[in-house]
């Protein structure tokens, strides 16, 4: 099965935001979270992926940053051993992103990419704002966002706020952070 999956892998490309229709987006889930994530919720993360899969979500998008993004990608890959129709899409903001990672995280990154069903590279090189472009891509291509948000400013907050503004379902996994950015209490899990 693994060798067939690698043969079918779509090669990396610069991606167009408008390629998916709303029906396809409803089956997609994206992740956002902090680089400081230290595997605190890995069990809950796997459980959430399996629950969403049971509810018809089959494609999971990871922004491939160190921390929560890569832990989420690994959780998807772990769940795929039992549910073979789960797909992982690695959404990379720019080619060479991993060069800024620690050696340990570079190894994890390469292992995840080797198992991903699709790799999307949004830019050939780093530019100011490229992470926001990646975050916007995740929101534009998924109906559900799983977040590990600790209340601090930065890319995770930006992504959570943008997702809520676009009426995406938000699943917040951080155990101790009440979020004032939530406009609607029904969005809590």
Short mmCIF file of N, CA and C in Angstrom, two decimals:
data_model
loop_
_atom_site.label_atom_id
_atom_site.label_comp_id
_atom_site.label_asym_id
_atom_site.label_seq_id
_atom_site.Cartn_x
_atom_site.Cartn_y
_atom_site.Cartn_z
N UNK A 1 0.82 -1.19 0.00
CA UNK A 1 0.00 0.00 0.00
C UNK A 1 0.86 1.26 0.00
N UNK A 2 1.93 1.28 0.81
CA UNK A 2 2.79 2.45 0.88
C UNK A 2 3.41 2.77 -0.47
N UNK A 3 3.90 1.75 -1.18
CA UNK A 3 4.54 2.02 -2.46
C UNK A 3 3.52 2.52 -3.48
N UNK A 4 2.27 2.01 -3.45
CA UNK A 4 1.23 2.52 -4.34
C UNK A 4 0.93 3.99 -4.03
N UNK A 5 0.89 4.33 -2.75
CA UNK A 5 0.59 5.70 -2.34
C UNK A 5 1.67 6.64 -2.88
N UNK A 6 2.93 6.23 -2.79
CA UNK A 6 4.01 7.09 -3.28
C UNK A 6 3.94 7.25 -4.80
N UNK A 7 3.58 6.20 -5.53
CA UNK A 7 3.46 6.29 -6.99
C UNK A 7 2.37 7.26 -7.40
N UNK A 8 1.31 7.35 -6.59
CA UNK A 8 0.17 8.20 -6.92
C UNK A 8 0.32 9.63 -6.41
N UNK A 9 1.38 9.90 -5.68
CA UNK A 9 1.54 11.23 -5.07
C UNK A 9 1.57 12.32 -6.14
N UNK A 10 0.81 13.35 -5.90
CA UNK A 10 0.80 14.50 -6.78
C UNK A 10 2.07 15.29 -6.54
N UNK A 11 2.75 15.69 -7.60
CA UNK A 11 4.00 16.42 -7.38
C UNK A 11 3.73 17.84 -6.92
N UNK A 12 4.70 18.39 -6.22
CA UNK A 12 4.55 19.73 -5.66
C UNK A 12 4.33 20.74 -6.77
N UNK A 13 3.56 21.78 -6.47
CA UNK A 13 3.27 22.80 -7.46
C UNK A 13 2.89 24.11 -6.78
N UNK A 14 3.00 25.16 -7.51
CA UNK A 14 2.46 26.43 -7.04
C UNK A 14 0.96 26.31 -7.21
N UNK A 15 0.21 26.64 -6.18
CA UNK A 15 -1.21 26.29 -6.14
C UNK A 15 -2.13 27.47 -6.34
N UNK A 16 -3.27 27.22 -6.96
CA UNK A 16 -4.30 28.20 -7.22
C UNK A 16 -5.37 28.11 -6.14
N UNK A 17 -5.71 29.21 -5.49
CA UNK A 17 -6.69 29.23 -4.41
C UNK A 17 -8.07 28.77 -4.86
N UNK A 18 -8.43 28.91 -6.10
CA UNK A 18 -9.81 28.69 -6.53
C UNK A 18 -10.07 27.29 -7.08
N UNK A 19 -9.20 26.34 -6.86
CA UNK A 19 -9.36 25.04 -7.50
C UNK A 19 -10.41 24.13 -6.87
N UNK A 20 -10.84 24.42 -5.64
CA UNK A 20 -11.78 23.54 -4.96
C UNK A 20 -13.17 24.15 -4.91
N UNK A 21 -14.19 23.29 -5.05
CA UNK A 21 -15.56 23.77 -4.89
C UNK A 21 -16.00 23.59 -3.44
N UNK A 22 -17.16 24.16 -3.09
CA UNK A 22 -17.63 24.11 -1.70
C UNK A 22 -17.89 22.69 -1.22
N UNK A 23 -18.34 21.79 -2.10
CA UNK A 23 -18.59 20.41 -1.69
C UNK A 23 -17.30 19.74 -1.25
N UNK A 24 -16.21 19.98 -1.95
CA UNK A 24 -14.92 19.38 -1.59
C UNK A 24 -14.40 19.97 -0.28
N UNK A 25 -14.61 21.26 -0.07
CA UNK A 25 -14.13 21.92 1.13
C UNK A 25 -14.79 21.34 2.38
N UNK A 26 -16.05 20.92 2.28
CA UNK A 26 -16.75 20.42 3.46
C UNK A 26 -16.14 19.14 4.01
N UNK A 27 -15.37 18.43 3.21
CA UNK A 27 -14.73 17.19 3.69
C UNK A 27 -13.29 17.42 4.14
N UNK A 28 -12.87 18.69 4.18
CA UNK A 28 -11.48 19.02 4.52
C UNK A 28 -11.37 19.68 5.89
N UNK A 29 -10.27 19.37 6.58
CA UNK A 29 -9.96 19.90 7.90
C UNK A 29 -8.54 20.46 7.85
N UNK A 30 -8.33 21.62 8.44
CA UNK A 30 -6.99 22.20 8.53
C UNK A 30 -6.59 22.34 10.00
N UNK A 31 -5.31 22.50 10.23
CA UNK A 31 -4.76 22.64 11.57
C UNK A 31 -4.05 23.98 11.70
N UNK A 32 -4.11 24.55 12.89
CA UNK A 32 -3.29 25.72 13.23
C UNK A 32 -2.89 25.62 14.69
N UNK A 33 -1.69 26.03 14.99
CA UNK A 33 -1.24 25.97 16.38
C UNK A 33 0.16 26.52 16.51
N UNK A 34 0.61 26.55 17.73
CA UNK A 34 1.89 27.20 18.04
C UNK A 34 3.09 26.27 17.83
N UNK A 35 4.20 26.90 17.52
CA UNK A 35 5.45 26.15 17.38
C UNK A 35 5.93 25.63 18.73
N UNK A 36 5.44 26.21 19.81
CA UNK A 36 5.84 25.79 21.16
C UNK A 36 5.06 24.56 21.63
N UNK A 37 4.15 24.05 20.84
CA UNK A 37 3.39 22.85 21.21
C UNK A 37 4.37 21.73 21.55
N UNK A 38 4.11 21.04 22.67
CA UNK A 38 5.03 20.02 23.14
C UNK A 38 4.33 18.67 23.33
N UNK A 39 3.48 18.33 22.41
CA UNK A 39 2.79 17.02 22.39
C UNK A 39 1.83 16.83 23.56
N UNK A 40 1.34 17.92 24.14
CA UNK A 40 0.45 17.84 25.29
C UNK A 40 -0.88 17.16 24.98
N UNK A 41 -1.34 17.26 23.74
CA UNK A 41 -2.68 16.78 23.40
C UNK A 41 -2.65 15.75 22.27
N UNK A 42 -1.56 15.02 22.13
CA UNK A 42 -1.47 14.08 21.00
C UNK A 42 -2.60 13.06 20.99
N UNK A 43 -2.94 12.55 22.16
CA UNK A 43 -4.02 11.56 22.23
C UNK A 43 -5.36 12.17 21.80
N UNK A 44 -5.65 13.36 22.30
CA UNK A 44 -6.86 14.08 21.93
C UNK A 44 -6.85 14.43 20.45
N UNK A 45 -5.71 14.77 19.93
CA UNK A 45 -5.57 15.10 18.52
C UNK A 45 -5.93 13.89 17.65
N UNK A 46 -5.40 12.72 17.97
CA UNK A 46 -5.73 11.51 17.22
C UNK A 46 -7.23 11.19 17.32
N UNK A 47 -7.76 11.30 18.52
CA UNK A 47 -9.19 11.04 18.73
C UNK A 47 -10.04 11.99 17.88
N UNK A 48 -9.66 13.26 17.82
CA UNK A 48 -10.39 14.26 17.05
C UNK A 48 -10.32 13.94 15.56
N UNK A 49 -9.16 13.56 15.07
CA UNK A 49 -9.02 13.18 13.66
C UNK A 49 -9.93 11.99 13.34
N UNK A 50 -9.91 10.97 14.17
CA UNK A 50 -10.75 9.79 13.93
C UNK A 50 -12.24 10.14 14.01
N UNK A 51 -12.62 10.99 14.94
CA UNK A 51 -14.03 11.40 15.05
C UNK A 51 -14.47 12.18 13.81
N UNK A 52 -13.62 13.09 13.35
CA UNK A 52 -13.96 13.85 12.15
C UNK A 52 -14.02 12.94 10.92
N UNK A 53 -13.12 11.98 10.85
CA UNK A 53 -13.16 11.03 9.75
C UNK A 53 -14.49 10.27 9.75
N UNK A 54 -14.93 9.84 10.92
CA UNK A 54 -16.21 9.14 11.04
C UNK A 54 -17.38 10.03 10.62
N UNK A 55 -17.19 11.34 10.73
CA UNK A 55 -18.23 12.29 10.33
C UNK A 55 -18.10 12.71 8.86
N UNK A 56 -17.23 12.04 8.10
CA UNK A 56 -17.13 12.30 6.67
C UNK A 56 -16.00 13.21 6.24
N UNK A 57 -15.12 13.57 7.16
CA UNK A 57 -13.96 14.40 6.81
C UNK A 57 -12.80 13.47 6.46
N UNK A 58 -12.29 13.57 5.25
CA UNK A 58 -11.28 12.62 4.80
C UNK A 58 -9.93 13.26 4.45
N UNK A 59 -9.91 14.57 4.26
CA UNK A 59 -8.69 15.25 3.86
C UNK A 59 -8.28 16.24 4.94
N UNK A 60 -7.02 16.14 5.36
CA UNK A 60 -6.48 16.96 6.44
C UNK A 60 -5.29 17.74 5.92
N UNK A 61 -5.30 19.06 6.15
CA UNK A 61 -4.27 19.96 5.66
C UNK A 61 -3.39 20.43 6.81
N UNK A 62 -2.09 20.26 6.66
CA UNK A 62 -1.13 20.73 7.66
C UNK A 62 -0.25 21.80 7.04
N UNK A 63 -0.06 22.90 7.77
CA UNK A 63 0.82 23.97 7.31
C UNK A 63 2.30 23.66 7.47
N UNK A 64 2.63 22.52 8.07
CA UNK A 64 3.98 21.96 8.15
C UNK A 64 4.99 22.83 8.90
N UNK A 65 4.53 23.67 9.81
CA UNK A 65 5.46 24.38 10.69
C UNK A 65 5.87 23.43 11.81
N UNK A 66 7.01 23.70 12.41
CA UNK A 66 7.42 22.92 13.59
C UNK A 66 6.39 23.15 14.69
N UNK A 67 6.23 22.19 15.56
CA UNK A 67 5.28 22.32 16.66
C UNK A 67 3.97 21.63 16.34
N UNK A 68 2.85 22.33 16.55
CA UNK A 68 1.53 21.72 16.41
C UNK A 68 1.26 21.22 15.00
N UNK A 69 1.65 21.97 13.97
CA UNK A 69 1.36 21.55 12.59
C UNK A 69 1.94 20.17 12.30
N UNK A 70 3.20 19.97 12.64
CA UNK A 70 3.81 18.66 12.35
C UNK A 70 3.25 17.57 13.25
N UNK A 71 2.94 17.89 14.51
CA UNK A 71 2.31 16.89 15.39
C UNK A 71 0.95 16.48 14.83
N UNK A 72 0.21 17.44 14.30
CA UNK A 72 -1.09 17.14 13.70
C UNK A 72 -0.92 16.25 12.46
N UNK A 73 0.07 16.56 11.63
CA UNK A 73 0.33 15.73 10.45
C UNK A 73 0.69 14.31 10.86
N UNK A 74 1.50 14.17 11.89
CA UNK A 74 1.86 12.83 12.38
C UNK A 74 0.64 12.09 12.93
N UNK A 75 -0.27 12.81 13.58
CA UNK A 75 -1.50 12.19 14.08
C UNK A 75 -2.35 11.68 12.92
N UNK A 76 -2.44 12.45 11.85
CA UNK A 76 -3.19 12.03 10.67
C UNK A 76 -2.56 10.76 10.09
N UNK A 77 -1.25 10.76 9.97
CA UNK A 77 -0.57 9.57 9.43
C UNK A 77 -0.78 8.36 10.34
N UNK A 78 -0.75 8.55 11.65
CA UNK A 78 -1.02 7.45 12.58
C UNK A 78 -2.43 6.91 12.38
N UNK A 79 -3.39 7.81 12.23
CA UNK A 79 -4.79 7.39 12.05
C UNK A 79 -5.00 6.69 10.71
N UNK A 80 -4.19 7.03 9.74
CA UNK A 80 -4.33 6.44 8.40
C UNK A 80 -4.01 4.95 8.39
N UNK A 81 -3.29 4.46 9.38
CA UNK A 81 -3.02 3.02 9.42
C UNK A 81 -4.31 2.23 9.62
N UNK A 82 -5.28 2.81 10.33
CA UNK A 82 -6.56 2.13 10.55
C UNK A 82 -7.64 2.58 9.55
N UNK A 83 -7.51 3.77 9.03
CA UNK A 83 -8.51 4.32 8.10
C UNK A 83 -7.78 4.75 6.83
N UNK A 84 -7.67 3.85 5.90
CA UNK A 84 -6.80 4.05 4.74
C UNK A 84 -7.27 5.13 3.78
N UNK A 85 -8.50 5.62 3.91
CA UNK A 85 -8.96 6.67 3.00
C UNK A 85 -8.69 8.07 3.54
N UNK A 86 -8.02 8.18 4.68
CA UNK A 86 -7.60 9.49 5.19
C UNK A 86 -6.46 10.01 4.32
N UNK A 87 -6.57 11.29 3.93
CA UNK A 87 -5.54 11.93 3.11
C UNK A 87 -4.87 13.05 3.90
N UNK A 88 -3.57 13.15 3.73
CA UNK A 88 -2.80 14.26 4.31
C UNK A 88 -2.26 15.12 3.18
N UNK A 89 -2.54 16.42 3.27
CA UNK A 89 -2.00 17.39 2.33
C UNK A 89 -1.05 18.29 3.10
N UNK A 90 0.21 18.31 2.69
CA UNK A 90 1.22 19.18 3.30
C UNK A 90 1.22 20.51 2.55
N UNK A 91 0.82 21.57 3.23
CA UNK A 91 0.75 22.90 2.62
C UNK A 91 1.96 23.68 3.10
N UNK A 92 2.91 23.86 2.21
CA UNK A 92 4.20 24.45 2.55
C UNK A 92 4.23 25.90 2.06
N UNK A 93 4.51 26.84 2.94
CA UNK A 93 4.46 28.25 2.53
C UNK A 93 5.51 28.62 1.48
N UNK A 94 6.70 28.03 1.58
CA UNK A 94 7.75 28.33 0.59
C UNK A 94 8.75 27.17 0.56
N UNK A 95 9.32 26.97 -0.59
CA UNK A 95 10.32 25.93 -0.76
C UNK A 95 11.52 26.23 0.14
N UNK A 96 11.97 25.23 0.90
CA UNK A 96 13.10 25.41 1.79
C UNK A 96 12.72 25.82 3.21
N UNK A 97 11.43 25.83 3.51
CA UNK A 97 10.97 26.20 4.86
C UNK A 97 11.72 25.41 5.94
N UNK A 98 11.96 24.14 5.68
CA UNK A 98 12.57 23.25 6.68
C UNK A 98 14.01 23.61 7.01
N UNK A 99 14.66 24.42 6.19
CA UNK A 99 16.03 24.82 6.46
C UNK A 99 16.13 25.67 7.73
N UNK A 100 15.02 26.22 8.18
CA UNK A 100 14.99 27.04 9.39
C UNK A 100 14.69 26.20 10.64
N UNK A 101 14.46 24.90 10.48
CA UNK A 101 14.10 24.01 11.58
C UNK A 101 15.34 23.41 12.23
N UNK A 102 15.16 22.89 13.44
CA UNK A 102 16.23 22.13 14.09
C UNK A 102 16.46 20.84 13.29
N UNK A 103 17.59 20.19 13.49
CA UNK A 103 17.87 18.96 12.75
C UNK A 103 16.82 17.89 13.05
N UNK A 104 16.37 17.80 14.29
CA UNK A 104 15.33 16.83 14.66
C UNK A 104 14.03 17.11 13.89
N UNK A 105 13.62 18.37 13.84
CA UNK A 105 12.39 18.72 13.14
C UNK A 105 12.53 18.57 11.63
N UNK A 106 13.73 18.78 11.08
CA UNK A 106 13.94 18.56 9.65
C UNK A 106 13.72 17.09 9.30
N UNK A 107 14.18 16.19 10.15
CA UNK A 107 13.98 14.75 9.91
C UNK A 107 12.49 14.41 9.95
N UNK A 108 11.78 14.92 10.95
CA UNK A 108 10.33 14.70 11.05
C UNK A 108 9.62 15.25 9.81
N UNK A 109 10.01 16.44 9.40
CA UNK A 109 9.43 17.11 8.23
C UNK A 109 9.57 16.23 6.98
N UNK A 110 10.76 15.73 6.75
CA UNK A 110 11.01 14.89 5.58
C UNK A 110 10.21 13.58 5.66
N UNK A 111 10.11 13.00 6.85
CA UNK A 111 9.32 11.77 7.01
C UNK A 111 7.84 12.03 6.72
N UNK A 112 7.33 13.15 7.19
CA UNK A 112 5.92 13.49 6.92
C UNK A 112 5.71 13.69 5.43
N UNK A 113 6.59 14.44 4.78
CA UNK A 113 6.44 14.68 3.34
C UNK A 113 6.49 13.38 2.54
N UNK A 114 7.32 12.44 2.97
CA UNK A 114 7.42 11.15 2.28
C UNK A 114 6.11 10.37 2.33
N UNK A 115 5.31 10.60 3.38
CA UNK A 115 4.05 9.87 3.55
C UNK A 115 2.82 10.68 3.15
N UNK A 116 2.98 11.97 2.91
CA UNK A 116 1.83 12.82 2.54
C UNK A 116 1.27 12.40 1.19
N UNK A 117 -0.02 12.54 1.03
CA UNK A 117 -0.68 12.21 -0.23
C UNK A 117 -0.48 13.30 -1.27
N UNK A 118 -0.31 14.52 -0.80
CA UNK A 118 -0.13 15.64 -1.72
C UNK A 118 0.72 16.69 -1.02
N UNK A 119 1.55 17.38 -1.79
CA UNK A 119 2.36 18.47 -1.29
C UNK A 119 2.03 19.71 -2.11
N UNK A 120 1.67 20.78 -1.43
CA UNK A 120 1.35 22.04 -2.08
C UNK A 120 2.38 23.06 -1.61
N UNK A 121 3.12 23.63 -2.54
CA UNK A 121 4.11 24.66 -2.23
C UNK A 121 3.56 25.98 -2.77
N UNK A 122 3.36 26.94 -1.87
CA UNK A 122 2.70 28.18 -2.26
C UNK A 122 3.63 29.22 -2.86
N UNK A 123 4.93 29.15 -2.56
CA UNK A 123 5.89 30.09 -3.12
C UNK A 123 7.23 29.39 -3.30
N UNK A 124 7.96 29.79 -4.29
CA UNK A 124 9.28 29.21 -4.52
C UNK A 124 10.32 29.70 -3.52
N UNK A 125 10.04 30.84 -2.87
CA UNK A 125 11.01 31.39 -1.94
C UNK A 125 10.29 32.18 -0.84
N UNK A 126 11.00 32.46 0.24
CA UNK A 126 10.43 33.22 1.35
C UNK A 126 10.20 34.66 0.93
N UNK A 127 9.03 35.18 1.29
CA UNK A 127 8.73 36.60 1.15
C UNK A 127 7.97 37.03 2.40
N UNK A 128 8.00 38.31 2.67
CA UNK A 128 7.24 38.81 3.81
C UNK A 128 5.76 38.50 3.58
N UNK A 129 5.10 37.97 4.58
CA UNK A 129 3.68 37.66 4.47
C UNK A 129 3.37 36.26 3.96
N UNK A 130 4.40 35.47 3.66
CA UNK A 130 4.17 34.14 3.08
C UNK A 130 3.46 33.21 4.06
N UNK A 131 3.68 33.41 5.36
CA UNK A 131 2.98 32.56 6.34
C UNK A 131 1.49 32.90 6.38
N UNK A 132 1.16 34.18 6.24
CA UNK A 132 -0.25 34.57 6.19
C UNK A 132 -0.92 34.01 4.94
N UNK A 133 -0.19 33.98 3.84
CA UNK A 133 -0.73 33.36 2.61
C UNK A 133 -1.02 31.88 2.86
N UNK A 134 -0.10 31.20 3.54
CA UNK A 134 -0.33 29.79 3.87
C UNK A 134 -1.55 29.63 4.76
N UNK A 135 -1.68 30.49 5.78
CA UNK A 135 -2.82 30.41 6.68
C UNK A 135 -4.13 30.69 5.96
N UNK A 136 -4.12 31.66 5.05
CA UNK A 136 -5.32 31.94 4.25
C UNK A 136 -5.67 30.75 3.36
N UNK A 137 -4.67 30.11 2.82
CA UNK A 137 -4.91 28.91 1.99
C UNK A 137 -5.60 27.83 2.82
N UNK A 138 -5.11 27.59 4.02
CA UNK A 138 -5.71 26.56 4.88
C UNK A 138 -7.17 26.87 5.13
N UNK A 139 -7.50 28.11 5.45
CA UNK A 139 -8.87 28.50 5.73
C UNK A 139 -9.73 28.39 4.47
N UNK A 140 -9.20 28.79 3.34
CA UNK A 140 -9.96 28.75 2.09
C UNK A 140 -10.26 27.33 1.63
N UNK A 141 -9.50 26.36 2.10
CA UNK A 141 -9.63 25.00 1.59
C UNK A 141 -10.16 24.00 2.61
N UNK A 142 -10.68 24.48 3.72
CA UNK A 142 -11.21 23.57 4.75
C UNK A 142 -12.42 24.19 5.43
N UNK A 143 -13.40 23.36 5.72
CA UNK A 143 -14.60 23.82 6.43
C UNK A 143 -14.40 23.79 7.94
N UNK A 144 -13.41 23.03 8.40
CA UNK A 144 -13.16 22.86 9.83
C UNK A 144 -11.71 23.18 10.13
N UNK A 145 -11.49 23.86 11.25
CA UNK A 145 -10.14 24.19 11.69
C UNK A 145 -9.94 23.63 13.10
N UNK A 146 -8.89 22.84 13.28
CA UNK A 146 -8.50 22.35 14.60
C UNK A 146 -7.36 23.24 15.08
N UNK A 147 -7.55 23.84 16.26
CA UNK A 147 -6.57 24.83 16.75
C UNK A 147 -5.98 24.43 18.09
N UNK A 148 -4.70 24.74 18.25
CA UNK A 148 -4.01 24.71 19.54
C UNK A 148 -3.56 26.15 19.77
N UNK A 149 -4.44 26.92 20.43
CA UNK A 149 -4.25 28.36 20.56
C UNK A 149 -4.17 28.73 22.02
N UNK A 150 -3.07 29.38 22.41
CA UNK A 150 -2.85 29.70 23.83
C UNK A 150 -3.19 31.14 24.19
N UNK A 151 -3.77 31.88 23.29
CA UNK A 151 -4.17 33.25 23.58
C UNK A 151 -3.17 34.30 23.14
N UNK A 152 -2.00 33.90 22.70
CA UNK A 152 -0.97 34.87 22.30
C UNK A 152 -1.23 35.40 20.90
N UNK A 153 -0.58 36.52 20.59
CA UNK A 153 -0.71 37.09 19.25
C UNK A 153 0.17 36.31 18.29
N UNK A 154 -0.06 36.48 17.01
CA UNK A 154 0.74 35.82 15.99
C UNK A 154 -0.11 35.09 14.97
N UNK A 155 0.54 34.20 14.25
CA UNK A 155 -0.11 33.51 13.14
C UNK A 155 -1.28 32.63 13.53
N UNK A 156 -1.20 31.99 14.70
CA UNK A 156 -2.31 31.14 15.13
C UNK A 156 -3.54 31.99 15.43
N UNK A 157 -3.35 33.09 16.12
CA UNK A 157 -4.48 33.99 16.40
C UNK A 157 -5.07 34.51 15.09
N UNK A 158 -4.21 34.93 14.18
CA UNK A 158 -4.65 35.41 12.87
C UNK A 158 -5.53 34.36 12.19
N UNK A 159 -5.07 33.12 12.20
CA UNK A 159 -5.78 32.04 11.51
C UNK A 159 -7.11 31.74 12.17
N UNK A 160 -7.14 31.70 13.50
CA UNK A 160 -8.39 31.46 14.23
C UNK A 160 -9.38 32.58 13.93
N UNK A 161 -8.95 33.82 14.00
CA UNK A 161 -9.85 34.94 13.74
C UNK A 161 -10.38 34.93 12.31
N UNK A 162 -9.50 34.64 11.35
CA UNK A 162 -9.94 34.58 9.94
C UNK A 162 -10.92 33.45 9.71
N UNK A 163 -10.66 32.30 10.32
CA UNK A 163 -11.56 31.16 10.17
C UNK A 163 -12.95 31.49 10.72
N UNK A 164 -12.99 32.12 11.88
CA UNK A 164 -14.28 32.48 12.47
C UNK A 164 -15.00 33.53 11.63
N UNK A 165 -14.26 34.48 11.08
CA UNK A 165 -14.86 35.50 10.23
C UNK A 165 -15.48 34.88 8.98
N UNK A 166 -14.92 33.76 8.54
CA UNK A 166 -15.44 33.07 7.35
C UNK A 166 -16.39 31.93 7.71
N UNK A 167 -16.82 31.92 8.99
CA UNK A 167 -17.82 30.96 9.47
C UNK A 167 -17.37 29.51 9.36
N UNK A 168 -16.07 29.27 9.57
CA UNK A 168 -15.57 27.91 9.61
C UNK A 168 -15.85 27.32 10.98
N UNK A 169 -16.03 26.02 11.05
CA UNK A 169 -16.17 25.34 12.33
C UNK A 169 -14.80 25.32 12.99
N UNK A 170 -14.75 25.62 14.27
CA UNK A 170 -13.48 25.66 14.99
C UNK A 170 -13.51 24.66 16.13
N UNK A 171 -12.50 23.82 16.19
CA UNK A 171 -12.33 22.87 17.28
C UNK A 171 -11.06 23.28 18.01
N UNK A 172 -11.23 23.72 19.24
CA UNK A 172 -10.10 24.23 20.02
C UNK A 172 -9.66 23.16 21.01
N UNK A 173 -8.40 22.77 20.96
CA UNK A 173 -7.89 21.69 21.80
C UNK A 173 -7.12 22.16 23.03
N UNK A 174 -6.72 23.42 23.06
CA UNK A 174 -5.92 23.91 24.20
C UNK A 174 -6.78 23.86 25.46
N UNK A 175 -6.30 23.20 26.52
CA UNK A 175 -7.15 22.95 27.69
C UNK A 175 -7.41 24.14 28.60
N UNK A 176 -6.57 25.15 28.56
CA UNK A 176 -6.69 26.18 29.59
C UNK A 176 -6.86 27.60 29.06
N UNK A 177 -7.14 27.75 27.79
CA UNK A 177 -7.22 29.09 27.24
C UNK A 177 -8.63 29.41 26.77
N UNK A 178 -9.36 30.23 27.52
CA UNK A 178 -10.63 30.71 27.00
C UNK A 178 -10.34 31.72 25.90
N UNK A 179 -11.06 31.64 24.83
CA UNK A 179 -10.75 32.48 23.68
C UNK A 179 -11.77 33.58 23.50
N UNK A 180 -11.32 34.80 23.60
CA UNK A 180 -12.22 35.93 23.41
C UNK A 180 -12.50 36.17 21.94
N UNK A 181 -11.76 35.52 21.05
CA UNK A 181 -12.00 35.73 19.62
C UNK A 181 -13.21 34.95 19.12
N UNK A 182 -13.75 34.06 19.93
CA UNK A 182 -14.92 33.29 19.51
C UNK A 182 -16.16 34.16 19.58
N UNK A 183 -16.82 34.42 18.48
CA UNK A 183 -18.03 35.22 18.52
C UNK A 183 -19.26 34.39 18.87
N UNK A 184 -19.16 33.08 18.80
CA UNK A 184 -20.35 32.24 18.89
C UNK A 184 -20.05 31.02 19.77
N UNK A 185 -20.67 30.90 20.95
CA UNK A 185 -20.35 29.81 21.88
C UNK A 185 -20.57 28.42 21.29
N UNK A 186 -21.42 28.27 20.28
CA UNK A 186 -21.65 26.94 19.72
C UNK A 186 -20.43 26.38 18.98
N UNK A 187 -19.42 27.20 18.80
CA UNK A 187 -18.22 26.74 18.10
C UNK A 187 -17.30 25.94 19.01
N UNK A 188 -17.55 25.95 20.32
CA UNK A 188 -16.72 25.15 21.23
C UNK A 188 -17.06 23.70 21.07
N UNK A 189 -16.07 22.86 21.25
CA UNK A 189 -16.30 21.41 21.22
C UNK A 189 -16.54 20.90 22.62
#
